[in-house]
Short mmCIF file of C-alpha atoms and ligand atoms in Angstrom, two decimals:
data_model
loop_
_atom_site.label_atom_id
_atom_site.label_comp_id
_atom_site.label_asym_id
_atom_site.label_seq_id
_atom_site.Cartn_x
_atom_site.Cartn_y
_atom_site.Cartn_z
CA MET A 1 15.60 -19.58 -10.77
CA ILE A 2 12.69 -20.06 -8.71
CA SER A 3 11.77 -18.14 -5.67
CA VAL A 4 11.87 -18.70 -2.06
CA SER A 5 8.17 -19.26 -1.49
CA GLU A 6 7.78 -21.27 -4.70
CA ALA A 7 11.09 -23.59 -3.10
CA LEU A 8 9.48 -23.73 0.21
CA THR A 9 6.28 -24.91 -1.49
CA GLY A 10 8.21 -27.70 -3.62
CA ILE A 11 10.10 -28.69 -0.24
CA PHE A 12 6.61 -29.09 1.63
CA ASP A 13 5.50 -30.97 -1.33
CA LEU A 14 7.98 -33.70 -0.59
CA LEU A 15 6.92 -34.38 2.88
CA THR A 16 4.19 -36.48 4.83
CA PRO A 17 3.64 -35.57 8.45
CA LEU A 18 4.66 -38.50 10.67
CA PRO A 19 2.42 -40.90 12.33
CA ALA A 20 1.32 -40.34 16.13
CA GLU A 21 2.32 -41.90 19.40
CA THR A 22 1.08 -41.58 23.00
CA VAL A 23 3.17 -39.78 25.58
CA SER A 24 2.72 -39.20 28.98
CA LEU A 25 1.47 -35.42 29.79
CA ARG A 26 5.17 -34.78 31.43
CA ALA A 27 7.11 -35.55 28.03
CA ALA A 28 4.41 -33.75 26.08
CA SER A 29 5.73 -30.01 26.33
CA GLY A 30 7.21 -29.05 22.92
CA ARG A 31 5.50 -32.01 21.01
CA VAL A 32 2.95 -31.42 18.49
CA LEU A 33 -0.71 -32.41 19.13
CA ALA A 34 -1.75 -34.95 17.04
CA GLU A 35 -5.16 -35.54 17.79
CA ASP A 36 -7.97 -33.21 19.20
CA ALA A 37 -7.72 -33.56 23.12
CA VAL A 38 -10.85 -33.53 25.18
CA ALA A 39 -11.71 -32.55 28.34
CA GLY A 40 -13.09 -35.14 30.64
CA ARG A 41 -14.66 -32.78 33.06
CA ASP A 42 -15.91 -29.25 34.03
CA GLN A 43 -13.68 -26.71 35.56
CA PRO A 44 -14.42 -25.83 37.74
CA PRO A 45 -16.21 -29.06 38.50
CA PHE A 46 -18.75 -26.76 41.27
CA ASP A 47 -19.37 -23.25 41.82
CA ALA A 48 -16.33 -22.55 44.02
CA ALA A 49 -15.20 -19.75 46.39
CA VAL A 50 -12.67 -17.34 45.18
CA MET A 51 -12.02 -15.80 48.77
CA ASP A 52 -11.85 -16.83 52.17
CA GLY A 53 -14.89 -15.28 54.27
CA TYR A 54 -18.29 -16.66 54.65
CA ALA A 55 -21.06 -17.92 52.13
CA VAL A 56 -24.32 -16.79 52.51
CA ALA A 57 -27.84 -17.27 51.07
CA GLU A 58 -29.11 -13.26 50.73
CA ALA A 59 -28.02 -11.45 47.26
CA GLY A 60 -28.78 -8.00 48.94
CA SER A 61 -26.52 -6.21 51.30
CA LEU A 62 -26.16 -7.71 54.63
CA VAL A 63 -24.26 -4.62 56.36
CA GLY A 64 -25.00 -4.29 60.10
CA LYS A 65 -26.38 -7.87 60.37
CA THR A 66 -25.27 -10.76 62.34
CA LEU A 67 -25.54 -14.42 60.87
CA ARG A 68 -25.07 -17.56 62.43
CA VAL A 69 -22.47 -19.65 61.56
CA VAL A 70 -23.83 -23.27 60.44
CA GLY A 71 -20.67 -25.12 59.33
CA GLU A 72 -17.53 -24.85 57.40
CA ALA A 73 -16.50 -25.43 53.74
CA ALA A 74 -12.87 -25.78 52.74
CA ALA A 75 -10.92 -26.96 49.56
CA GLY A 76 -11.73 -30.66 49.22
CA HIS A 77 -13.90 -30.55 51.80
CA ALA A 78 -17.51 -30.00 50.48
CA LEU A 79 -20.15 -28.77 53.37
CA ASP A 80 -23.02 -30.70 52.52
CA LEU A 81 -25.88 -28.28 54.27
CA ARG A 82 -28.33 -26.00 52.99
CA ILE A 83 -27.65 -22.53 53.74
CA GLY A 84 -31.12 -20.31 54.64
CA PRO A 85 -31.64 -16.81 55.41
CA GLY A 86 -29.71 -15.22 58.32
CA GLU A 87 -27.41 -18.24 58.13
CA ALA A 88 -23.66 -18.51 56.77
CA ALA A 89 -21.05 -21.10 56.36
CA ARG A 90 -17.28 -20.36 57.21
CA ILE A 91 -15.69 -20.87 53.63
CA PHE A 92 -11.98 -20.74 52.19
CA THR A 93 -10.76 -20.25 48.92
CA GLY A 94 -11.49 -23.18 46.70
CA ALA A 95 -14.27 -24.68 48.49
CA PRO A 96 -17.44 -25.94 46.72
CA MET A 97 -20.19 -23.15 47.61
CA PRO A 98 -22.57 -25.13 49.75
CA PRO A 99 -26.30 -25.46 48.77
CA GLY A 100 -28.74 -22.72 49.21
CA ALA A 101 -25.34 -20.12 49.43
CA CYS A 102 -25.52 -17.58 46.58
CA ARG A 103 -22.26 -15.55 47.41
CA VAL A 104 -19.31 -14.98 49.57
CA ILE A 105 -18.61 -11.94 52.06
CA MET A 106 -15.00 -11.79 52.37
CA GLN A 107 -13.31 -12.34 55.57
CA GLU A 108 -11.82 -8.69 56.07
CA ASP A 109 -15.43 -7.30 55.79
CA THR A 110 -16.64 -9.29 58.89
CA ARG A 111 -16.15 -9.90 62.60
CA ALA A 112 -16.52 -13.32 64.03
CA GLU A 113 -18.09 -13.56 67.49
CA GLY A 114 -18.32 -17.06 68.84
CA GLY A 115 -20.52 -18.90 67.01
CA THR A 116 -21.88 -15.88 64.79
CA VAL A 117 -20.28 -13.32 62.30
CA ALA A 118 -21.00 -9.79 62.15
CA ILE A 119 -21.17 -8.14 58.71
CA VAL A 120 -19.08 -4.92 58.89
CA GLU A 121 -19.06 -4.18 55.15
CA ASP A 122 -20.72 -5.67 52.34
CA ASP A 123 -20.54 -4.99 48.61
CA PRO A 124 -23.22 -7.74 47.12
CA GLU A 125 -21.84 -6.97 43.66
CA ASN A 126 -18.86 -8.98 44.00
CA ILE A 127 -19.96 -12.30 44.78
CA PHE A 128 -16.72 -14.14 44.95
CA VAL A 129 -17.83 -17.08 43.21
CA ARG A 130 -16.38 -19.07 40.16
CA PRO A 131 -19.26 -20.87 38.36
CA LEU A 132 -19.02 -24.23 37.43
CA GLY A 133 -17.53 -24.76 34.09
CA SER A 134 -16.27 -21.46 33.51
CA ASP A 135 -12.61 -22.20 32.55
CA PHE A 136 -13.90 -24.92 30.41
CA ARG A 137 -16.70 -27.72 29.94
CA SER A 138 -16.35 -31.18 29.49
CA GLY A 139 -16.09 -32.16 26.04
CA ASP A 140 -14.20 -28.80 25.19
CA HIS A 141 -11.28 -29.25 22.60
CA LEU A 142 -7.42 -28.29 22.43
CA LYS A 143 -7.30 -28.58 18.87
CA ALA A 144 -4.36 -30.85 17.17
CA GLY A 145 -1.86 -29.31 15.08
CA ARG A 146 -0.20 -27.27 17.74
CA ARG A 147 3.17 -27.41 19.42
CA LEU A 148 2.45 -27.57 23.02
CA THR A 149 3.52 -25.05 25.17
CA PRO A 150 3.83 -25.06 29.25
CA MET A 151 0.39 -23.19 29.31
CA ASP A 152 -0.98 -26.10 26.98
CA VAL A 153 0.17 -28.90 29.41
CA VAL A 154 -1.36 -27.05 32.22
CA LEU A 155 -4.32 -27.01 30.81
CA LEU A 156 -4.28 -30.80 29.37
CA ALA A 157 -3.62 -31.82 33.18
CA ALA A 158 -6.50 -29.85 34.27
CA MET A 159 -8.70 -31.28 31.88
CA ASN A 160 -7.47 -34.91 33.72
CA LEU A 161 -5.71 -36.26 30.57
CA ALA A 162 -2.75 -38.08 31.53
CA GLU A 163 -1.46 -38.90 28.17
CA VAL A 164 -1.85 -37.05 24.62
CA ARG A 165 -1.57 -38.30 21.34
CA VAL A 166 1.55 -36.67 19.69
CA THR A 167 3.48 -36.55 16.17
CA ARG A 168 6.61 -38.87 16.40
CA PRO A 169 9.47 -36.45 16.58
CA PRO A 170 11.56 -36.17 13.16
CA THR A 171 14.72 -37.42 12.79
CA VAL A 172 17.14 -35.34 10.49
CA ALA A 173 20.52 -36.97 9.07
CA ILE A 174 22.74 -33.92 8.57
CA LEU A 175 25.79 -34.52 6.20
CA SER A 176 28.81 -31.94 5.73
CA THR A 177 30.97 -32.31 2.76
CA GLY A 178 34.33 -31.18 1.96
CA ASP A 179 38.02 -32.44 1.74
CA GLU A 180 38.68 -29.28 3.74
CA LEU A 181 37.00 -30.00 6.98
CA VAL A 182 37.90 -31.28 10.16
CA LEU A 183 36.01 -31.61 13.23
CA PRO A 184 36.22 -28.97 16.03
CA GLY A 185 38.95 -29.92 18.57
CA ASP A 186 41.07 -31.96 16.08
CA THR A 187 44.19 -30.11 14.82
CA PRO A 188 43.62 -28.71 11.30
CA ARG A 189 46.57 -28.70 8.73
CA ALA A 190 47.06 -25.33 7.38
CA ASP A 191 44.90 -25.86 4.36
CA GLN A 192 41.83 -27.31 6.28
CA ILE A 193 39.29 -25.22 8.06
CA ILE A 194 36.79 -26.63 10.78
CA ALA A 195 33.34 -28.22 9.87
CA SER A 196 31.11 -25.46 11.50
CA ASN A 197 27.59 -25.87 9.53
CA GLY A 198 26.85 -29.46 10.97
CA PHE A 199 26.93 -28.46 14.51
CA GLY A 200 24.68 -25.14 13.56
CA LEU A 201 22.12 -27.07 11.61
CA ALA A 202 21.52 -29.83 14.60
CA ALA A 203 21.16 -27.18 16.79
CA LEU A 204 18.45 -25.51 14.71
CA ALA A 205 16.77 -28.96 14.04
CA GLU A 206 16.50 -29.53 17.66
CA GLN A 207 15.36 -26.01 18.03
CA ALA A 208 12.50 -27.32 15.80
CA GLY A 209 11.81 -30.21 17.95
CA ALA A 210 13.61 -32.98 15.61
CA GLU A 211 16.15 -35.28 16.61
CA ALA A 212 19.64 -34.47 14.59
CA ARG A 213 21.85 -37.45 13.55
CA LEU A 214 25.29 -35.47 12.86
CA LEU A 215 27.03 -37.90 10.56
CA PRO A 216 30.99 -37.83 9.69
CA VAL A 217 32.29 -35.42 7.26
CA VAL A 218 32.01 -36.71 3.69
CA ARG A 219 34.97 -36.28 1.24
CA ASP A 220 34.54 -34.77 -2.42
CA ARG A 221 34.31 -38.29 -3.64
CA MET A 222 31.44 -40.23 -4.99
CA GLU A 223 32.51 -43.10 -3.12
CA ALA A 224 32.18 -41.23 0.07
CA LEU A 225 29.41 -39.65 -0.81
CA GLU A 226 27.50 -43.04 -1.77
CA ALA A 227 28.49 -44.52 1.66
CA ALA A 228 27.57 -41.63 3.47
CA PHE A 229 24.01 -41.49 1.95
CA ASP A 230 23.53 -45.62 3.16
CA LEU A 231 24.26 -43.90 6.47
CA CYS A 232 21.15 -41.88 6.48
CA SER A 233 18.80 -44.66 5.96
CA GLY A 234 15.92 -44.42 8.31
CA ALA A 235 15.92 -40.62 8.70
CA ASP A 236 12.73 -38.35 7.86
CA LEU A 237 14.69 -35.64 6.74
CA ILE A 238 18.12 -35.61 4.66
CA VAL A 239 20.29 -32.36 4.97
CA THR A 240 23.30 -31.91 3.30
CA SER A 241 26.00 -28.88 3.41
CA GLY A 242 28.54 -27.92 0.47
CA GLY A 243 29.37 -29.12 -2.61
CA ALA A 244 26.09 -27.95 -4.34
CA SER A 245 27.85 -25.24 -6.63
CA VAL A 246 29.25 -26.03 -10.18
CA GLY A 247 32.87 -26.71 -9.46
CA ASP A 248 34.90 -29.69 -10.33
CA HIS A 249 34.60 -31.05 -6.75
CA ASP A 250 31.07 -30.15 -5.79
CA LEU A 251 29.26 -33.54 -6.04
CA LEU A 252 25.81 -32.44 -4.96
CA GLY A 253 25.68 -30.34 -7.68
CA ARG A 254 25.77 -33.27 -10.39
CA ASP A 255 23.33 -35.54 -11.86
CA LEU A 256 23.18 -37.80 -8.90
CA SER A 257 20.39 -40.17 -10.12
CA ALA A 258 22.96 -43.17 -10.10
CA LEU A 259 22.89 -42.63 -6.34
CA GLY A 260 19.12 -42.46 -5.92
CA LEU A 261 18.49 -38.86 -5.88
CA THR A 262 15.57 -37.28 -7.50
CA ARG A 263 15.91 -33.53 -7.73
CA ASN A 264 12.81 -31.35 -7.45
CA PHE A 265 14.47 -28.14 -7.99
CA TYR A 266 18.39 -26.40 -7.71
CA LYS A 267 18.94 -23.12 -7.57
CA VAL A 268 16.88 -20.46 -5.66
CA ALA A 269 16.59 -16.36 -6.25
CA MET A 270 17.86 -15.57 -2.60
CA ARG A 271 20.90 -13.86 -0.91
CA PRO A 272 22.69 -15.73 0.81
CA GLY A 273 22.00 -19.34 -0.35
CA LYS A 274 21.75 -19.23 -4.25
CA PRO A 275 22.64 -23.14 -4.59
CA LEU A 276 20.08 -24.89 -2.77
CA MET A 277 18.28 -27.78 -4.08
CA ALA A 278 15.89 -30.34 -2.96
CA GLY A 279 14.62 -33.64 -4.11
CA LYS A 280 13.99 -37.26 -2.50
CA LEU A 281 16.98 -39.70 -1.94
CA ARG A 282 15.57 -43.15 -2.33
CA GLY A 283 12.25 -41.79 -1.13
CA THR A 284 13.61 -39.89 1.75
CA PRO A 285 13.17 -35.93 1.27
CA MET A 286 16.41 -34.21 1.02
CA ILE A 287 17.44 -30.41 1.14
CA GLY A 288 20.84 -29.53 -0.22
CA LEU A 289 22.31 -26.29 1.24
CA PRO A 290 25.16 -24.46 0.49
CA GLY A 291 28.58 -24.79 1.99
CA ASN A 292 28.96 -21.29 3.14
CA PRO A 293 27.96 -21.01 6.83
CA VAL A 294 25.80 -17.96 6.55
CA SER A 295 24.04 -19.35 3.69
CA SER A 296 23.76 -22.71 5.35
CA MET A 297 22.25 -21.31 8.56
CA VAL A 298 20.07 -19.10 6.74
CA CYS A 299 18.67 -21.63 4.46
CA GLY A 300 18.34 -23.94 7.77
CA MET A 301 15.87 -21.68 9.16
CA ILE A 302 14.13 -20.53 5.87
CA PHE A 303 13.57 -24.17 4.74
CA MET A 304 15.18 -27.01 6.98
CA GLN A 305 13.22 -25.67 10.34
CA PRO A 306 9.90 -25.13 8.23
CA ALA A 307 9.99 -28.81 6.87
CA LEU A 308 10.67 -30.43 10.30
CA HIS A 309 7.76 -28.35 11.71
CA ALA A 310 5.96 -29.82 8.94
CA LEU A 311 6.82 -33.39 9.04
CA ALA A 312 6.24 -32.94 13.03
CA GLY A 313 2.47 -32.06 11.63
CA LEU A 314 2.24 -28.52 12.15
CA PRO A 315 0.47 -26.74 9.27
CA PRO A 316 3.36 -25.98 6.43
CA GLN A 317 4.32 -22.37 6.55
CA PRO A 318 7.34 -19.99 6.55
CA SER A 319 9.54 -19.16 9.64
CA ARG A 320 8.54 -16.61 11.84
CA ARG A 321 8.35 -13.38 10.97
CA ASP A 322 8.12 -9.94 12.80
CA ARG A 323 7.81 -6.35 11.42
CA LEU A 324 10.45 -3.93 13.11
CA GLN A 325 11.40 -0.23 12.37
CA LEU A 326 14.57 0.40 10.02
CA ALA A 327 16.92 2.48 11.93
CA VAL A 328 18.70 3.66 8.93
CA ASP A 329 17.84 4.05 5.10
CA LEU A 330 18.38 1.16 2.31
CA PRO A 331 18.93 1.22 -1.31
CA GLU A 332 16.61 -0.80 -3.74
CA ASN A 333 17.28 -4.41 -3.51
CA GLY A 334 18.57 -6.61 -6.61
CA GLY A 335 16.51 -9.45 -8.24
CA ARG A 336 17.03 -12.18 -5.19
CA GLU A 337 15.44 -12.08 -1.93
CA HIS A 338 17.87 -10.84 0.62
CA TYR A 339 18.35 -11.86 4.13
CA MET A 340 20.37 -9.32 5.92
CA ARG A 341 21.79 -10.00 9.08
CA SER A 342 21.09 -6.96 11.17
CA ARG A 343 21.39 -5.42 14.64
CA LEU A 344 18.45 -4.23 16.79
CA GLY A 345 18.91 -0.86 18.75
CA PRO A 346 16.79 1.50 20.17
CA GLU A 347 16.49 3.25 16.86
CA GLY A 348 15.45 -0.17 15.05
CA VAL A 349 16.74 -2.37 12.88
CA THR A 350 20.33 -1.91 10.95
CA PRO A 351 21.93 -4.49 8.66
CA PHE A 352 25.66 -5.05 9.09
CA THR A 353 27.76 -3.34 6.67
CA SER A 354 29.34 -6.96 5.22
CA GLN A 355 26.82 -9.33 4.36
CA ASP A 356 29.38 -11.59 3.11
CA SER A 357 27.94 -14.94 3.27
CA SER A 358 31.07 -16.29 5.08
CA LEU A 359 30.85 -14.41 8.09
CA GLN A 360 30.12 -16.35 10.80
CA LYS A 361 31.02 -13.60 13.53
CA VAL A 362 28.69 -11.00 12.14
CA MET A 363 25.95 -13.80 12.15
CA SER A 364 26.18 -14.49 15.47
CA GLU A 365 26.35 -10.85 16.43
CA ALA A 366 23.01 -10.15 14.64
CA ASP A 367 19.61 -10.15 16.33
CA ALA A 368 17.51 -10.58 13.17
CA LEU A 369 17.68 -11.13 9.34
CA ILE A 370 16.20 -8.33 7.32
CA VAL A 371 13.92 -9.67 4.43
CA ARG A 372 14.16 -7.87 1.29
CA PRO A 373 11.79 -9.16 -1.47
CA PRO A 374 13.19 -8.97 -5.00
CA HIS A 375 13.32 -5.57 -6.31
CA ASP A 376 12.05 -4.11 -3.02
CA PRO A 377 12.10 -0.19 -3.73
CA ALA A 378 14.62 1.85 -1.40
CA ARG A 379 13.25 2.31 2.29
CA LYS A 380 13.35 4.96 4.40
CA ALA A 381 14.66 4.99 8.23
CA GLY A 382 11.67 4.80 10.23
CA GLU A 383 9.49 2.31 7.95
CA TYR A 384 8.63 -0.99 9.11
CA ILE A 385 10.24 -3.90 7.50
CA GLU A 386 9.73 -7.64 7.49
CA THR A 387 12.48 -9.58 9.76
CA VAL A 388 13.27 -13.05 10.61
CA PRO A 389 14.37 -13.34 14.49
CA LEU A 390 17.60 -14.82 15.53
CA ARG A 391 16.96 -14.78 18.97
CA PRO A 392 14.12 -16.57 20.96
P1 AMP B 401 31.08 -25.61 -1.41
O1 AMP B 401 29.63 -25.26 -1.32
O2 AMP B 401 31.37 -26.96 -0.70
O3 AMP B 401 31.68 -24.91 -2.06
O4 AMP B 401 31.59 -24.51 -0.14
C1 AMP B 401 31.42 -23.19 0.44
C2 AMP B 401 32.69 -22.49 1.35
O5 AMP B 401 31.88 -23.03 2.41
C3 AMP B 401 33.71 -22.98 0.94
O6 AMP B 401 34.58 -22.03 1.18
C4 AMP B 401 33.60 -24.30 2.03
O7 AMP B 401 34.90 -24.46 2.49
C5 AMP B 401 33.00 -23.89 3.35
N1 AMP B 401 32.11 -24.90 3.87
C6 AMP B 401 31.70 -25.95 3.56
N2 AMP B 401 31.07 -26.93 3.96
C7 AMP B 401 31.21 -26.56 5.10
C8 AMP B 401 31.26 -26.80 6.36
N3 AMP B 401 30.49 -27.59 7.13
N4 AMP B 401 31.47 -25.64 7.65
C9 AMP B 401 31.95 -24.78 7.37
N5 AMP B 401 32.31 -24.15 6.02
C10 AMP B 401 32.01 -25.37 5.28
MG1 MG B 402 32.86 -28.10 -0.61
#
C-alpha cells in the first residue's frame, strides 16, 4: 500500500491546470488568478490629505500664528494654487495637497476667523499626508496562482482593473454506486439506505470552487457502470464512491480497462479510506472513493479538494493543516495514517470514542480531524498535534 502523500502526488500527476478566461471584477471573488494582475496607476495618485484641516507650507511649529486662507481643496476638487509661507488652504480628507503645501494641521487644532485661521496647537511631527504611491505603484503585481479573496478584489479594483484573467472552474462528475441506495426524499425499502455521499462530495467540491455534477445512482451492474461513465464526458474530474473493495459486487475494485479505465494506484495506507484508487477514465482524471460515508468524505477532503484546487491553477499541495493542543493522551498509532474525528474544547482537541467509518452523525459533530502519521508514538495531553479543520 502506498502512503497518503504518495497517493496525493499520484493524483496531482494526473492533472493539468485548466485554461484561463476573462471575467469581470464582480465575478472574480473565489476564482484563481491565472495571470499576474498589474496596477494601471499609482495609489494614491497624488499626495493626499488624511485629515480635515489646513494645508500649510511651513514644516516647523506654527502655534500662535495666524495664517491667511487662500483657497479650498476637497476630495475630487484639487486646488491649483501655490501655498506660500503665512498662507494656508482649507483642506478635506482625500484632497490632493496643493502645490507648495507640505503638511496638514488638523481642524481641531485651529480656530477659523473670517479669511484667516489661528493655529492653537501644532505637532509638526504628524504631517497628515499620505504620499503618492504609498499604497502601490503603477506596475506593481498581484501574482497569479492565488484564490482571490474579497481583500484581493478591493485591491484589483483600486488598481483600475475592470476584468481579470482567472482559471476556468473545474467541473467534477460525481457517481455513487450501490444497489442499496435511494435518493434523499424517496421511500426506501427496509433493505435500502439513503445515498448520502454524493451530496456531501458535491458540497465539498463546491467549497473548493468547482462545479459539481451529481449523476444518478449507479446500480452494481457492469452495464450500469458503463452507461454512467458515458455521462461523465466533459467533466474535468470524475469521482466515484462505493464499490471499491474486493466484494463480489464491488465493480470499481475490478479490472475496468475494458471500460477505458487505467488505474494509477489502488489502496492507500490510511484510516478511514483504504480502498482508494486513482487513474484516468478515457483520458479524464478519476478518483475512486470508498463507499463508507466517513471514508468518502475524509478522502474527499484529503484528495478530491486538493485535486480541484490544482485543476483550478493553485500550486499542488495538501489540504490545510492546523496545529492544536491535545486534550487527552493518545496511544501509539498503527501502520496507517489515521484521520480521527475530534471535538474542540477549551482544553484542546479530543477524538470521539468511536472512530467507525460509517458514523455520519459523529462526523457532523466533529470540529477537526486529528492526523496521526503511521506508527506515530503515544502522545500526551498538552502536546501539539496536526489537525485538518472541518469548520471554516
Ligand atoms: P461499498 O464500498 O460499496 O462496499 O460501500 C461500503 C458501505 O458504504 C456500505 O455499507 C454501503 O451501503 C455504504 N455506501 C456506499 N455508497 C454510499 C452512499 N453513496 N451513501 C451512503 N452510504 C453508502
Ligand atoms: Mg457497494
